[in-house]
PDB file of C-alpha atoms and ligand atoms in Angstrom:
ATOM      1  CA  MET M   1       8.979   2.621   9.082  1.00 38.00           C
ATOM      2  CA  GLU M   2      10.415   1.806   5.915  1.00 36.00           C
ATOM      3  CA  ILE M   3      10.006   3.620   2.630  1.00 43.00           C
ATOM      4  CA  CYS M   4       8.656   2.257  -0.537  1.00 45.00           C
ATOM      5  CA  ALA M   5      10.328   1.675  -4.066  1.00 43.00           C
ATOM      6  CA  ARG M   6      13.867   1.594  -5.787  1.00 43.00           C
ATOM      7  CA  GLU M   7      17.141   2.053  -4.259  1.00 36.00           C
ATOM      8  CA  HIS M   8      17.501   5.018  -2.018  1.00 36.00           C
ATOM      9  CA  PRO M   9      20.012   7.461  -2.460  1.00 34.00           C
ATOM     10  CA  PRO M  10      21.769   7.979   0.947  1.00 32.00           C
ATOM     11  CA  PHE M  11      20.121  11.338   1.684  1.00 34.00           C
ATOM     12  CA  LEU M  12      16.859   9.337   2.179  1.00 37.00           C
ATOM     13  CA  THR M  13      18.011   7.890   5.297  1.00 35.00           C
ATOM     14  CA  GLY M  14      17.509  11.202   7.046  1.00 34.00           C
ATOM     15  CA  VAL M  15      14.189  11.577   5.384  1.00 39.00           C
ATOM     16  CA  LYS M  16      12.911   8.252   6.904  1.00 41.00           C
ATOM     17  CA  ARG M  17      13.848   9.382  10.205  1.00 37.00           C
ATOM     18  CA  VAL M  18      12.346  12.728   9.684  1.00 38.00           C
ATOM     19  CA  THR M  19       9.130  11.198   8.294  1.00 41.00           C
ATOM     20  CA  ALA M  20       9.039   8.801  11.409  1.00 40.00           C
ATOM     21  CA  GLY M  21       9.600  11.680  13.778  1.00 36.00           C
ATOM     22  CA  VAL M  22       6.813  13.746  12.270  1.00 40.00           C
ATOM     23  CA  LEU M  23       4.635  10.787  12.563  1.00 42.00           C
ATOM     24  CA  ALA M  24       5.905   9.933  16.136  1.00 37.00           C
ATOM     25  CA  THR M  25       5.243  13.460  17.410  1.00 33.00           C
ATOM     26  CA  ALA M  26       1.701  13.487  15.943  1.00 35.00           C
ATOM     27  CA  MET M  27       0.298  10.276  16.612  1.00 37.00           C
ATOM     28  CA  LEU M  28       2.396   7.991  18.724  1.00 31.00           C
ATOM     29  CA  VAL M  29       1.461   8.750  22.388  1.00 29.00           C
ATOM     30  CA  THR M  30      -0.715   6.063  22.705  1.00 29.00           C
ATOM     31  CA  LEU M  31       1.739   3.676  21.295  1.00 31.00           C
ATOM     32  CA  THR M  32       2.795   2.285  24.728  1.00 29.00           C
ATOM     33  CA  ALA M  33      -0.564   0.484  24.694  1.00 30.00           C
ATOM     34  CA  THR M  34       0.704  -2.317  22.624  1.00 30.00           C
ATOM     35  CA  THR M  35      -1.691  -4.967  21.827  1.00 32.00           C
ATOM     36  CA  GLY M  36      -1.192  -8.758  22.066  1.00 32.00           C
ATOM     37  CA  ALA M  37      -0.782  -9.155  18.420  1.00 33.00           C
ATOM     38  CA  SER M  38       1.792  -6.602  17.978  1.00 35.00           C
ATOM     39  CA  GLN M  39       3.713  -7.863  21.223  1.00 33.00           C
ATOM     40  CA  ALA M  40       3.815 -11.182  19.145  1.00 33.00           C
ATOM     41  CA  ALA M  41       4.769  -9.500  16.148  1.00 33.00           C
ATOM     42  CA  ALA M  42       7.367  -7.446  17.765  1.00 33.00           C
ATOM     43  CA  GLN M  43       9.448 -10.991  18.418  1.00 33.00           C
ATOM     44  CA  SER M  44       9.821 -11.302  14.912  1.00 35.00           C
ATOM     45  CA  ASP M  45      10.099  -8.051  13.305  1.00 35.00           C
ATOM     46  CA  PRO M  46      10.092  -5.024  15.552  1.00 35.00           C
ATOM     47  CA  ARG M  47       9.566  -2.555  12.797  1.00 36.00           C
ATOM     48  CA  ALA M  48       6.488  -4.149  11.300  1.00 35.00           C
ATOM     49  CA  ALA M  49       5.098  -4.524  14.878  1.00 34.00           C
ATOM     50  CA  ARG M  50       5.663  -0.536  15.472  1.00 34.00           C
ATOM     51  CA  SER M  51       3.728   0.216  12.337  1.00 37.00           C
ATOM     52  CA  ASP M  52       0.970  -2.429  13.326  1.00 34.00           C
ATOM     53  CA  ALA M  53       0.779  -0.952  17.024  1.00 31.00           C
ATOM     54  CA  LEU M  54       0.712   2.464  15.441  1.00 33.00           C
ATOM     55  CA  GLY M  55      -2.396   1.450  13.144  1.00 33.00           C
ATOM     56  CA  VAL M  56      -4.162   0.141  16.067  1.00 29.00           C
ATOM     57  CA  ALA M  57      -3.586   3.088  18.372  1.00 28.00           C
ATOM     58  CA  LEU M  58      -5.001   5.440  15.699  1.00 31.00           C
ATOM     59  CA  PHE M  59      -7.751   3.429  13.982  1.00 31.00           C
ATOM     60  CA  GLY M  60      -8.065   0.491  16.110  1.00 29.00           C
ATOM     61  CA  ALA M  61     -11.515   1.377  17.441  1.00 28.00           C
ATOM     62  CA  SER M  62     -13.439   0.127  14.590  1.00 32.00           C
ATOM     63  CA  PRO M  63     -12.670  -0.027  10.905  1.00 33.00           C
ATOM     64  CA  GLY M  64     -14.525   2.544   8.595  1.00 33.00           C
ATOM     65  CA  THR M  65     -15.548   4.993  11.596  1.00 31.00           C
ATOM     66  CA  SER M  66     -13.251   7.573  10.670  1.00 32.00           C
ATOM     67  CA  GLY M  67     -15.040   9.442   8.145  1.00 31.00           C
ATOM     68  CA  VAL M  68     -13.302  11.014   5.018  1.00 32.00           C
ATOM     69  CA  SER M  69     -15.588  11.837   1.861  1.00 32.00           C
ATOM     70  CA  LEU M  70     -14.453  10.296  -0.965  1.00 34.00           C
ATOM     71  CA  PRO M  71     -14.754  11.578  -4.381  1.00 36.00           C
ATOM     72  CA  SER M  72     -17.767  10.273  -5.973  1.00 36.00           C
ATOM     73  CA  SER M  73     -16.295  10.246  -9.838  1.00 38.00           C
ATOM     74  CA  GLY M  74     -14.384   7.223 -10.731  1.00 38.00           C
ATOM     75  CA  GLY M  75     -16.585   4.324 -10.736  1.00 39.00           C
ATOM     76  CA  SER M  76     -13.999   1.598  -9.819  1.00 45.00           C
ATOM     77  CA  ALA M  77     -14.880  -1.735  -8.818  1.00 45.00           C
ATOM     78  CA  ALA M  78     -13.526  -0.773  -5.260  1.00 43.00           C
ATOM     79  CA  GLU M  79     -16.837   1.619  -4.904  1.00 47.00           C
ATOM     80  CA  ALA M  80     -19.015  -1.715  -4.834  1.00 50.00           C
ATOM     81  CA  PRO M  81     -19.774  -2.720  -1.580  1.00 46.00           C
ATOM     82  CA  PRO M  82     -17.071  -4.744   0.274  1.00 50.00           C
ATOM     83  CA  ARG M  83     -17.658  -8.626  -0.247  1.00 78.00           C
ATOM     84  CA  VAL M  84     -16.257  -9.490   3.253  1.00 92.00           C
ATOM     85  CA  ASP M  85     -17.006  -7.807   6.136  1.00 94.00           C
ATOM     86  CA  CYS M  86     -13.102  -7.452   7.535  1.00 96.00           C
ATOM     87  CA  ARG M  87     -14.484  -6.683  10.998  1.00 94.00           C
ATOM     88  CA  ARG M  88     -15.507 -10.689  11.155  1.00 95.00           C
ATOM     89  CA  VAL M  89     -12.875 -12.542   9.087  1.00 96.00           C
ATOM     90  CA  LYS M  90      -9.193 -12.144   8.763  1.00 97.00           C
ATOM     91  CA  CYS M  91      -8.309  -9.821   5.876  1.00 98.00           C
ATOM     92  CA  VAL M  92      -5.074  -8.657   4.476  1.00 98.00           C
ATOM     93  CA  ALA M  93      -4.407  -5.950   1.591  1.00 98.00           C
ATOM     94  CA  LEU M  94      -1.666  -6.385  -0.954  1.00 98.00           C
ATOM     95  CA  THR M  95      -0.493  -3.619  -2.345  1.00 98.00           C
ATOM     96  CA  PHE M  96       1.881  -3.062  -5.286  1.00 98.00           C
ATOM     97  CA  ASP M  97       3.823   0.017  -6.168  1.00 98.00           C
ATOM     98  CA  ASP M  98       5.408   1.777  -8.742  1.00 98.00           C
ATOM     99  CA  GLY M  99       3.760   0.165 -11.874  1.00 98.00           C
ATOM    100  CA  PRO M 100       2.375  -0.704 -14.132  1.00 98.00           C
ATOM    101  CA  GLY M 101       5.226  -2.782 -15.389  1.00 98.00           C
ATOM    102  CA  ARG M 102       6.269  -5.680 -17.435  1.00 98.00           C
ATOM    103  CA  TYR M 103       5.757  -8.204 -14.720  1.00 98.00           C
ATOM    104  CA  THR M 104       2.283  -6.982 -13.688  1.00 98.00           C
ATOM    105  CA  ASP M 105       0.345  -9.480 -16.041  1.00 98.00           C
ATOM    106  CA  THR M 106       1.732 -12.368 -14.412  1.00 98.00           C
ATOM    107  CA  LEU M 107       0.885 -10.998 -11.450  1.00 98.00           C
ATOM    108  CA  LEU M 108      -2.491 -10.691 -12.471  1.00 98.00           C
ATOM    109  CA  ARG M 109      -2.921 -14.327 -13.220  1.00 98.00           C
ATOM    110  CA  HIS M 110      -1.300 -15.360  -9.736  1.00 98.00           C
ATOM    111  CA  LEU M 111      -4.128 -12.994  -7.879  1.00 98.00           C
ATOM    112  CA  ALA M 112      -6.872 -14.587 -10.205  1.00 97.00           C
ATOM    113  CA  LYS M 113      -5.946 -18.157  -9.240  1.00 97.00           C
ATOM    114  CA  TYR M 114      -6.995 -17.176  -5.782  1.00 97.00           C
ATOM    115  CA  GLN M 115      -9.805 -14.791  -6.790  1.00 96.00           C
ATOM    116  CA  ALA M 116      -7.661 -12.244  -4.817  1.00 97.00           C
ATOM    117  CA  ARG M 117      -8.079  -8.460  -5.123  1.00 98.00           C
ATOM    118  CA  ALA M 118      -5.327  -6.084  -4.641  1.00 98.00           C
ATOM    119  CA  THR M 119      -4.427  -2.392  -4.708  1.00 98.00           C
ATOM    120  CA  PHE M 120      -2.276  -1.053  -7.084  1.00 98.00           C
ATOM    121  CA  PHE M 121      -0.172   2.241  -6.445  1.00 98.00           C
ATOM    122  CA  VAL M 122       0.736   3.418  -9.834  1.00 98.00           C
ATOM    123  CA  VAL M 123       3.067   6.005 -11.293  1.00 98.00           C
ATOM    124  CA  GLY M 124       1.427   8.036 -13.888  1.00 98.00           C
ATOM    125  CA  SER M 125       4.325   8.026 -16.206  1.00 98.00           C
ATOM    126  CA  ASN M 126       4.119   4.168 -16.131  1.00 98.00           C
ATOM    127  CA  VAL M 127       0.443   4.319 -16.778  1.00 98.00           C
ATOM    128  CA  VAL M 128       0.792   5.880 -20.143  1.00 98.00           C
ATOM    129  CA  THR M 129       3.796   3.323 -20.970  1.00 98.00           C
ATOM    130  CA  TYR M 130       1.541   0.217 -20.097  1.00 98.00           C
ATOM    131  CA  PRO M 131      -2.088   1.466 -20.595  1.00 98.00           C
ATOM    132  CA  ARG M 132      -3.538  -1.803 -21.528  1.00 98.00           C
ATOM    133  CA  VAL M 133      -1.966  -3.342 -18.437  1.00 98.00           C
ATOM    134  CA  LEU M 134      -3.632  -0.629 -16.339  1.00 98.00           C
ATOM    135  CA  ARG M 135      -7.050  -1.360 -18.030  1.00 98.00           C
ATOM    136  CA  ARG M 136      -6.632  -5.163 -17.532  1.00 98.00           C
ATOM    137  CA  THR M 137      -6.015  -4.258 -13.645  1.00 98.00           C
ATOM    138  CA  VAL M 138      -8.815  -2.444 -13.308  1.00 98.00           C
ATOM    139  CA  ALA M 139     -11.040  -4.848 -15.337  1.00 98.00           C
ATOM    140  CA  ALA M 140      -9.986  -7.626 -13.155  1.00 98.00           C
ATOM    141  CA  GLY M 141     -11.446  -5.940 -10.034  1.00 97.00           C
ATOM    142  CA  HIS M 142      -8.503  -4.418  -8.261  1.00 98.00           C
ATOM    143  CA  GLU M 143      -8.198  -1.270  -6.966  1.00 98.00           C
ATOM    144  CA  ILE M 144      -5.922   1.793  -8.337  1.00 98.00           C
ATOM    145  CA  GLY M 145      -4.054   4.094  -6.149  1.00 98.00           C
ATOM    146  CA  ASN M 146      -2.272   7.279  -7.125  1.00 98.00           C
ATOM    147  CA  HIS M 147       1.669   7.116  -6.582  1.00 98.00           C
ATOM    148  CA  THR M 148       2.417  10.252  -8.074  1.00 98.00           C
ATOM    149  CA  TRP M 149       3.410  11.240 -11.580  1.00 98.00           C
ATOM    150  CA  SER M 150       7.275  10.628 -11.530  1.00 98.00           C
ATOM    151  CA  HIS M 151       7.739   9.204  -8.132  1.00 98.00           C
ATOM    152  CA  PRO M 152       9.147  12.569  -6.419  1.00 98.00           C
ATOM    153  CA  LEU M 153       9.742  13.143  -2.405  1.00 98.00           C
ATOM    154  CA  LEU M 154       6.353  15.303  -2.190  1.00 98.00           C
ATOM    155  CA  THR M 155       8.161  16.721   0.916  1.00 98.00           C
ATOM    156  CA  ARG M 156      10.705  18.843  -0.812  1.00 98.00           C
ATOM    157  CA  LEU M 157       8.196  20.270  -3.416  1.00 98.00           C
ATOM    158  CA  PRO M 158       6.038  23.301  -3.478  1.00 98.00           C
ATOM    159  CA  ALA M 159       2.196  22.722  -2.884  1.00 98.00           C
ATOM    160  CA  SER M 160       1.498  23.511  -6.599  1.00 98.00           C
ATOM    161  CA  ARG M 161       3.924  20.606  -7.532  1.00 98.00           C
ATOM    162  CA  VAL M 162       2.376  18.392  -4.906  1.00 98.00           C
ATOM    163  CA  ARG M 163      -0.981  18.940  -6.434  1.00 98.00           C
ATOM    164  CA  SER M 164       0.044  18.839 -10.216  1.00 98.00           C
ATOM    165  CA  GLN M 165       1.921  15.381  -9.124  1.00 98.00           C
ATOM    166  CA  ILE M 166      -1.438  13.752  -8.095  1.00 98.00           C
ATOM    167  CA  ALA M 167      -3.584  15.483 -10.910  1.00 98.00           C
ATOM    168  CA  ARG M 168      -1.771  14.862 -13.703  1.00 98.00           C
ATOM    169  CA  THR M 169      -1.466  10.844 -12.916  1.00 98.00           C
ATOM    170  CA  ASP M 170      -5.292  10.907 -11.940  1.00 98.00           C
ATOM    171  CA  ARG M 171      -5.991  12.377 -15.352  1.00 98.00           C
ATOM    172  CA  ALA M 172      -3.810   9.388 -16.940  1.00 98.00           C
ATOM    173  CA  VAL M 173      -5.448   7.071 -14.979  1.00 98.00           C
ATOM    174  CA  LYS M 174      -8.896   8.295 -15.930  1.00 98.00           C
ATOM    175  CA  ALA M 175      -8.152   8.443 -19.708  1.00 98.00           C
ATOM    176  CA  VAL M 176      -6.524   5.167 -19.825  1.00 98.00           C
ATOM    177  CA  ALA M 177      -8.722   3.278 -17.375  1.00 98.00           C
ATOM    178  CA  GLY M 178     -11.927   5.261 -16.888  1.00 98.00           C
ATOM    179  CA  VAL M 179     -11.616   5.421 -13.119  1.00 98.00           C
ATOM    180  CA  VAL M 180     -10.250   7.824 -10.770  1.00 98.00           C
ATOM    181  CA  PRO M 181      -8.092   6.741  -7.809  1.00 98.00           C
ATOM    182  CA  HIS M 182      -9.603   7.234  -4.423  1.00 97.00           C
ATOM    183  CA  LEU M 183      -6.434   6.744  -2.309  1.00 98.00           C
ATOM    184  CA  VAL M 184      -3.108   8.222  -2.451  1.00 98.00           C
ATOM    185  CA  ARG M 185       0.440   6.556  -1.088  1.00 98.00           C
ATOM    186  CA  PRO M 186       3.204   9.228  -1.274  1.00 98.00           C
ATOM    187  CA  PRO M 187       6.669   7.979  -2.564  1.00 98.00           C
ATOM    188  CA  TYR M 188       8.732   6.678   0.204  1.00 97.00           C
ATOM    189  CA  GLY M 189       6.028   7.021   2.552  1.00 97.00           C
ATOM    190  CA  ALA M 190       7.254  10.624   3.267  1.00 98.00           C
ATOM    191  CA  PHE M 191       4.533  13.175   3.776  1.00 97.00           C
ATOM    192  CA  ASN M 192       4.048  16.143   6.296  1.00 97.00           C
ATOM    193  CA  ARG M 193       1.729  18.826   6.988  1.00 96.00           C
ATOM    194  CA  ALA M 194       1.977  20.515   4.012  1.00 97.00           C
ATOM    195  CA  VAL M 195       1.941  17.662   1.876  1.00 97.00           C
ATOM    196  CA  ARG M 196      -1.334  16.555   3.654  1.00 97.00           C
ATOM    197  CA  ARG M 197      -2.689  19.825   3.075  1.00 96.00           C
ATOM    198  CA  GLN M 198      -2.745  19.315  -0.734  1.00 97.00           C
ATOM    199  CA  ILE M 199      -4.248  15.753  -0.833  1.00 97.00           C
ATOM    200  CA  SER M 200      -7.446  15.532   0.616  1.00 96.00           C
ATOM    201  CA  ARG M 201      -7.845  11.564  -0.159  1.00 97.00           C
ATOM    202  CA  PRO M 202      -6.880   8.961   2.149  1.00 98.00           C
ATOM    203  CA  LEU M 203      -2.858   8.614   2.346  1.00 98.00           C
ATOM    204  CA  VAL M 204      -2.041   4.751   2.359  1.00 98.00           C
ATOM    205  CA  LEU M 205       1.133   3.588   4.276  1.00 98.00           C
ATOM    206  CA  TRP M 206       1.548  -0.087   5.308  1.00 98.00           C
ATOM    207  CA  SER M 207       2.233  -1.976   8.214  1.00 97.00           C
ATOM    208  CA  VAL M 208       4.408  -4.709   6.564  1.00 97.00           C
ATOM    209  CA  ASP M 209       7.346  -3.780   4.365  1.00 96.00           C
ATOM    210  CA  THR M 210       8.675  -6.937   2.500  1.00 95.00           C
ATOM    211  CA  LEU M 211      11.850  -4.411   1.013  1.00 96.00           C
ATOM    212  CA  ASP M 212      11.523  -6.397  -1.629  1.00 96.00           C
ATOM    213  CA  TRP M 213      13.247  -3.551  -3.652  1.00 95.00           C
ATOM    214  CA  ARG M 214      16.567  -4.501  -1.499  1.00 95.00           C
ATOM    215  CA  TYR M 215      15.952  -8.046  -1.352  1.00 95.00           C
ATOM    216  CA  ARG M 216      15.500  -9.465  -4.959  1.00 96.00           C
ATOM    217  CA  ASN M 217      14.979 -12.905  -4.027  1.00 97.00           C
ATOM    218  CA  SER M 218      11.610 -14.596  -4.270  1.00 97.00           C
ATOM    219  CA  ALA M 219      11.731 -16.793  -1.366  1.00 98.00           C
ATOM    220  CA  THR M 220      13.216 -14.161   1.036  1.00 97.00           C
ATOM    221  CA  VAL M 221      10.421 -11.771  -0.072  1.00 97.00           C
ATOM    222  CA  ALA M 222       7.671 -14.263   0.588  1.00 98.00           C
ATOM    223  CA  ARG M 223       9.405 -14.964   3.902  1.00 98.00           C
ATOM    224  CA  ARG M 224       9.203 -11.344   5.046  1.00 96.00           C
ATOM    225  CA  ALA M 225       5.667 -11.034   3.869  1.00 97.00           C
ATOM    226  CA  LEU M 226       4.668 -13.989   5.647  1.00 98.00           C
ATOM    227  CA  ARG M 227       6.651 -13.690   9.018  1.00 97.00           C
ATOM    228  CA  SER M 228       4.806 -10.461   9.824  1.00 96.00           C
ATOM    229  CA  VAL M 229       1.403 -10.299   8.552  1.00 97.00           C
ATOM    230  CA  ARG M 230      -1.506  -9.918  10.722  1.00 97.00           C
ATOM    231  CA  PRO M 231      -5.303  -9.546  10.036  1.00 98.00           C
ATOM    232  CA  GLY M 232      -5.760  -6.178   8.796  1.00 98.00           C
ATOM    233  CA  SER M 233      -2.319  -5.902   7.743  1.00 98.00           C
ATOM    234  CA  ILE M 234      -1.229  -3.775   4.406  1.00 98.00           C
ATOM    235  CA  ILE M 235       1.769  -5.276   2.896  1.00 98.00           C
ATOM    236  CA  LEU M 236       4.030  -3.620   0.644  1.00 97.00           C
ATOM    237  CA  PHE M 237       5.309  -4.860  -2.387  1.00 98.00           C
ATOM    238  CA  HIS M 238       6.580  -3.399  -6.035  1.00 98.00           C
ATOM    239  CA  ASP M 239       5.132  -5.354  -9.375  1.00 98.00           C
ATOM    240  CA  ILE M 240       8.281  -3.823 -11.295  1.00 97.00           C
ATOM    241  CA  HIS M 241      10.513  -6.529  -9.948  1.00 98.00           C
ATOM    242  CA  ARG M 242      10.112 -10.000 -11.333  1.00 98.00           C
ATOM    243  CA  THR M 243      11.502 -11.724  -7.898  1.00 98.00           C
ATOM    244  CA  THR M 244       8.451 -10.083  -6.201  1.00 98.00           C
ATOM    245  CA  VAL M 245       6.036 -11.282  -8.530  1.00 98.00           C
ATOM    246  CA  GLY M 246       7.664 -14.764  -8.390  1.00 98.00           C
ATOM    247  CA  ALA M 247       7.144 -14.506  -4.659  1.00 98.00           C
ATOM    248  CA  MET M 248       3.467 -14.149  -4.812  1.00 98.00           C
ATOM    249  CA  PRO M 249       2.174 -17.713  -5.384  1.00 98.00           C
ATOM    250  CA  ARG M 250       3.637 -18.763  -2.208  1.00 98.00           C
ATOM    251  CA  VAL M 251       2.280 -15.806  -0.601  1.00 98.00           C
ATOM    252  CA  LEU M 252      -1.161 -16.316  -1.794  1.00 98.00           C
ATOM    253  CA  LYS M 253      -1.229 -20.166  -1.135  1.00 98.00           C
ATOM    254  CA  THR M 254       0.091 -19.716   2.402  1.00 98.00           C
ATOM    255  CA  LEU M 255      -2.164 -16.779   3.312  1.00 98.00           C
ATOM    256  CA  ALA M 256      -5.121 -18.667   1.760  1.00 98.00           C
ATOM    257  CA  GLN M 257      -4.380 -21.690   4.191  1.00 98.00           C
ATOM    258  CA  ARG M 258      -4.121 -19.301   7.096  1.00 98.00           C
ATOM    259  CA  GLY M 259      -8.108 -18.435   6.325  1.00 97.00           C
ATOM    260  CA  TYR M 260      -6.995 -14.732   5.064  1.00 98.00           C
ATOM    261  CA  HIS M 261      -9.298 -12.838   2.688  1.00 98.00           C
ATOM    262  CA  PHE M 262      -7.405 -10.912   0.077  1.00 98.00           C
ATOM    263  CA  VAL M 263      -9.253  -7.498  -0.202  1.00 98.00           C
ATOM    264  CA  THR M 264      -8.394  -3.893  -1.682  1.00 98.00           C
ATOM    265  CA  VAL M 265      -7.182  -1.194   0.538  1.00 98.00           C
ATOM    266  CA  THR M 266     -10.712   0.504   0.745  1.00 97.00           C
ATOM    267  CA  GLU M 267     -12.418  -3.121   1.379  1.00 97.00           C
ATOM    268  CA  LEU M 268     -10.118  -3.541   4.223  1.00 97.00           C
ATOM    269  CA  PHE M 269     -11.454  -0.545   5.959  1.00 97.00           C
ATOM    270  CA  GLY M 270     -15.163  -1.227   5.286  1.00 95.00           C
ATOM    271  CA  GLY M 271     -15.222   1.174   2.367  1.00 95.00           C
ATOM    272  CA  ARG M 272     -14.058   4.317   4.305  1.00 95.00           C
ATOM    273  CA  PRO M 273     -10.288   4.268   4.900  1.00 97.00           C
ATOM    274  CA  PRO M 274      -9.189   6.633   7.355  1.00 96.00           C
ATOM    275  CA  HIS M 275      -7.355  10.007   6.363  1.00 95.00           C
ATOM    276  CA  VAL M 276      -3.780   8.239   7.072  1.00 96.00           C
ATOM    277  CA  ALA M 277      -4.008   4.423   6.893  1.00 96.00           C
ATOM    278  CA  PHE M 278      -1.333   1.982   8.062  1.00 94.00           C
ATOM    279  CA  ARG M 279      -3.473  -0.974   8.665  1.00 95.00           C
ATOM    280  CA  ALA M 280      -6.785  -1.874  10.106  1.00 95.00           C
ATOM    281  CA  ALA M 281      -8.178  -3.440  13.110  1.00 92.00           C
ATOM    282  CA  PRO M 282      -8.099  -6.887  13.305  1.00 93.00           C
ATOM    283  CA  PRO M 283     -11.860  -8.691  13.296  1.00 93.00           C
ATOM    284  CA  LYS M 284     -13.422  -9.121  16.771  1.00 87.00           C
ATOM    285  CA  LYS M 285     -13.503 -12.409  18.297  1.00 75.00           C
ATOM    286  CA  SER M 286     -16.989 -13.856  18.359  1.00 62.00           C
TER     287      SER M 286
HETATM  288 NI1   NI E   1       7.156   3.644  -4.482  1.00 77.63          NI
END
């Protein structure tokens, strides 16, 4: 699986492998039972297919059945009952990391045009730099997730600093926008058992990686998103890149034409995301 955000120093290559290894050891036993959908995906993007298959293997029985107790505080729009039933219709969760930033407002306009809801995994230090942007994001009905205060590699931090990275961001989001994030996305997608113990909320990874931090070209970003998306996908973008925001009109238009509903991560899982989420199960055929 690919790792989120920013150019990565060479040492992170090892981290990716370690992370994938941890996941593989813990979870991948059933992965050989690949679904038809992910076999098809494998032809276009083996890595995305692997992530998708992992999600299906872990959480495929039915979305929303693996119980987690969400914090009751917050009052974000994401707490409202899901508007669509993703067990019955095609859903996709667009997720945007590392903001808010200077291009986020433009992204909000693109999303509004399609009545699309998305999930923003915000960095606390950017929240205090762009407070009004975050307020507009919440007001538009999007879900806010916690992406730590300063984007460190959590697997290298002591437990107390893992907790403070999350708590400080929670406080900033609450102070600025009046909501508390119910979801966490660890920077670079990197976590282990020690990190997991410090974070009781769902950890949200992704099943489609656009690598938009590497491909600073809107057409490429759109193509990478569109070729791997499946019902139930969680797509990783970064709204700190102009080229990513520039890709969104095409992504939204094409997916809308394909019949997708654009939902928040919490909606994608029927209001109850699992402890570790890569994607949701596709809708049942009726
Ligand atoms: Ni990130």
